Short mmCIF file of C-alpha atoms in Angstrom, two decimals:
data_model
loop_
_atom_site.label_atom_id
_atom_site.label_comp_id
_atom_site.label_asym_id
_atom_site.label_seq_id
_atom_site.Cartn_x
_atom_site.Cartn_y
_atom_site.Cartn_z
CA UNK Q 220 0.00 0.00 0.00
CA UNK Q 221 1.12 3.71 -0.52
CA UNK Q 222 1.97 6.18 1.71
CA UNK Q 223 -1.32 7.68 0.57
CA UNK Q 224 -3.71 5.01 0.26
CA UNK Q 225 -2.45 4.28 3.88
CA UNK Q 226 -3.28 8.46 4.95
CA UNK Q 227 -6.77 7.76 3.38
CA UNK Q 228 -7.05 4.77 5.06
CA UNK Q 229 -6.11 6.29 8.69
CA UNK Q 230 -8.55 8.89 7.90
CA UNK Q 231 -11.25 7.02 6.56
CA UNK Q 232 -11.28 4.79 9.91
CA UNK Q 233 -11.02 7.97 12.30
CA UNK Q 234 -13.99 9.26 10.49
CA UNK Q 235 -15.71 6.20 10.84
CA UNK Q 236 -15.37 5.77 14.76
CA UNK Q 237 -16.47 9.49 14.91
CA UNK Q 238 -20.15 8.41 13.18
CA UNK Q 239 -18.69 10.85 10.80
CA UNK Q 240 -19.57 8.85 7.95
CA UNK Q 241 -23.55 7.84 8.96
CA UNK Q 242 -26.35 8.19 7.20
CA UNK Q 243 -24.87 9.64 4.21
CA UNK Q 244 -26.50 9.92 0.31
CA UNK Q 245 -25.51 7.00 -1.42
CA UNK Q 246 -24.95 4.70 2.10
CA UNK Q 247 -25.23 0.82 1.14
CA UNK Q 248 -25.12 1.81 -2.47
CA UNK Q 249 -22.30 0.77 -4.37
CA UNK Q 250 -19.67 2.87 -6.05
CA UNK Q 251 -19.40 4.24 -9.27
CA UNK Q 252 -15.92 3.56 -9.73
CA UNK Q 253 -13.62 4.52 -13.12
CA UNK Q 254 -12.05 2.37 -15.08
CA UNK Q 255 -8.36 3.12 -14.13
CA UNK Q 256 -6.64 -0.60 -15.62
CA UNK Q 257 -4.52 1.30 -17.66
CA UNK Q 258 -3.05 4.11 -15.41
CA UNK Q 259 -0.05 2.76 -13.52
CA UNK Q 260 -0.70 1.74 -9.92
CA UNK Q 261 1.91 4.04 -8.24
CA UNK Q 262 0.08 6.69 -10.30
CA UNK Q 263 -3.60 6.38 -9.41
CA UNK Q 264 -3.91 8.12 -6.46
CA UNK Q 265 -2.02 11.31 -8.02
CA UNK Q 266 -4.48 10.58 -11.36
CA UNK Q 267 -7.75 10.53 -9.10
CA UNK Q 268 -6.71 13.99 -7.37
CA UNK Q 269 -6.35 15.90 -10.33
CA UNK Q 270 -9.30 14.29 -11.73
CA UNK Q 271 -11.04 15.01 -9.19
CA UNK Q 272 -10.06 18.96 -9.14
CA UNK Q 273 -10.96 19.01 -12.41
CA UNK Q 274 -7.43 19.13 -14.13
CA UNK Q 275 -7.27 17.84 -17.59
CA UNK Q 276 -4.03 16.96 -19.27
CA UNK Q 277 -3.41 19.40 -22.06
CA UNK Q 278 -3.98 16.93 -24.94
CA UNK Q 279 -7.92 16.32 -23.32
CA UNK Q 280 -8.08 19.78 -23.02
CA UNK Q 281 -6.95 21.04 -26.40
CA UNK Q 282 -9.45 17.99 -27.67
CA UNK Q 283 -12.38 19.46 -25.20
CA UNK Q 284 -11.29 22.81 -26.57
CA UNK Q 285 -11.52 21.86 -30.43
CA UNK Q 286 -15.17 20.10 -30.01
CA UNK Q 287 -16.46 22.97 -28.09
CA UNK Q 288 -15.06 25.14 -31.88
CA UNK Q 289 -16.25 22.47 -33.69
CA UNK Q 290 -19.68 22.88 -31.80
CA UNK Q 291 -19.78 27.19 -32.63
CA UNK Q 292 -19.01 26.79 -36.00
CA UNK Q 293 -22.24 24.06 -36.36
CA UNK Q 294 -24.67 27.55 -35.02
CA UNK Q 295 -23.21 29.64 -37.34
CA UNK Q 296 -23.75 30.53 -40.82
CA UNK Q 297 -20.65 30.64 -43.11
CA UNK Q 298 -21.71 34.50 -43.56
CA UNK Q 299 -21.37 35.61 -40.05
CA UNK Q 300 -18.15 37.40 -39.43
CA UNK Q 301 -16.79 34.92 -36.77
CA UNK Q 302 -17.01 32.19 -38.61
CA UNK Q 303 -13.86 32.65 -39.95
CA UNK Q 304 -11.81 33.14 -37.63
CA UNK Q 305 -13.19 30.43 -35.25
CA UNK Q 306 -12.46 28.26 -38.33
CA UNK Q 307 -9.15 29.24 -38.42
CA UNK Q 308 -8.96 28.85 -34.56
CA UNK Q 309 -9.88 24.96 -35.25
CA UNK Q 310 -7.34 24.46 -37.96
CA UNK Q 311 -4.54 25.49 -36.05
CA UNK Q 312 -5.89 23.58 -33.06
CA UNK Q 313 -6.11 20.36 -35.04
CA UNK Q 314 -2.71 20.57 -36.24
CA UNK Q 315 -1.34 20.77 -33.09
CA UNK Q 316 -3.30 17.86 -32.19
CA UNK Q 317 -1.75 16.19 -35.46
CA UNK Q 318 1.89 17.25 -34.36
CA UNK Q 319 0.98 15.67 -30.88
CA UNK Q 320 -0.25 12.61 -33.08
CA UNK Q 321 -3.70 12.40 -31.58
CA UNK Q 322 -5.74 11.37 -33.84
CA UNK Q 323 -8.48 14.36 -34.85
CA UNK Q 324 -11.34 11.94 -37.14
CA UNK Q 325 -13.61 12.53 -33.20
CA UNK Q 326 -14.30 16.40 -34.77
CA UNK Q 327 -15.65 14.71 -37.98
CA UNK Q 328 -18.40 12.67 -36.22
CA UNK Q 329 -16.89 9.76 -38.90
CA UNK Q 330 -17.18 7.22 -36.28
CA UNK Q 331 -20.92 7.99 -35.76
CA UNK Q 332 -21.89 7.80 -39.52
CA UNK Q 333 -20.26 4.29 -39.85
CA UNK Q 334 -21.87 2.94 -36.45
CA UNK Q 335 -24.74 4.13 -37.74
CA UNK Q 336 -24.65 2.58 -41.63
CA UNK Q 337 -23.40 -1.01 -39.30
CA UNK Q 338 -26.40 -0.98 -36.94
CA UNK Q 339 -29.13 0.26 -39.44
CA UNK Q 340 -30.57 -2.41 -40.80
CA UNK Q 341 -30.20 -3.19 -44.93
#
């Protein structure tokens, strides 16, 4: 065990004998936990913190980013004055997602179209 699972631990039991813990939302429910089988064990703990605080590493946020342009160009026309230069803003977003070879097809919606044509039936 780590040095933090073993804090946690110490904490979790003081809180315990303190009735700290009783009658809580969600008591005798089970947990929602993430599926963390490909994170390395000595680095779950850190990976759950900043996940927790709401930290994304900067290739998920340069993705989250390039939807969310993806998503204002989609309400405007090509006419409006922004559109430009919010497609521009993509562009140069997606080829630094290139040069960080993350794959970009997710702004396409590629995927969806060929789920779709494979569940549809012929």
């Amino acid at each position: 065990m780590s040095v933090i699972d073993l804090w946690a631990e110490r904490h979790i039991q003081d809180a315990l004998n303190k009735g700290e813990l009783s009658n809580l939302n969600g008591e005798g429910k089970p947990l929602q936990l993430d599926d963390d089988s490909q994170v390395p064990e000595e680095l779950r703990a850190s990976y759950r913190i900043l996940k927790n605080s709401g930290y994304l590493p900067p290739e998920l946020q340069q993705k989250k980013e390039a939807l969310n342009l993806c998503h204002m160009l989609q309400q405007l026309s090509a006419d409006d004055p922004n559109y430009v230069a919010i497609s521009k803003q993509l562009a140069l977003l997606e080829l630094k997602l290139k040069q960080a070879n993350i794959n970009t097809d997710f702004l396409y919606g590629e995927y969806a179209v060929t789920i779709s044509e494979h569940l549809e039936p012929k």
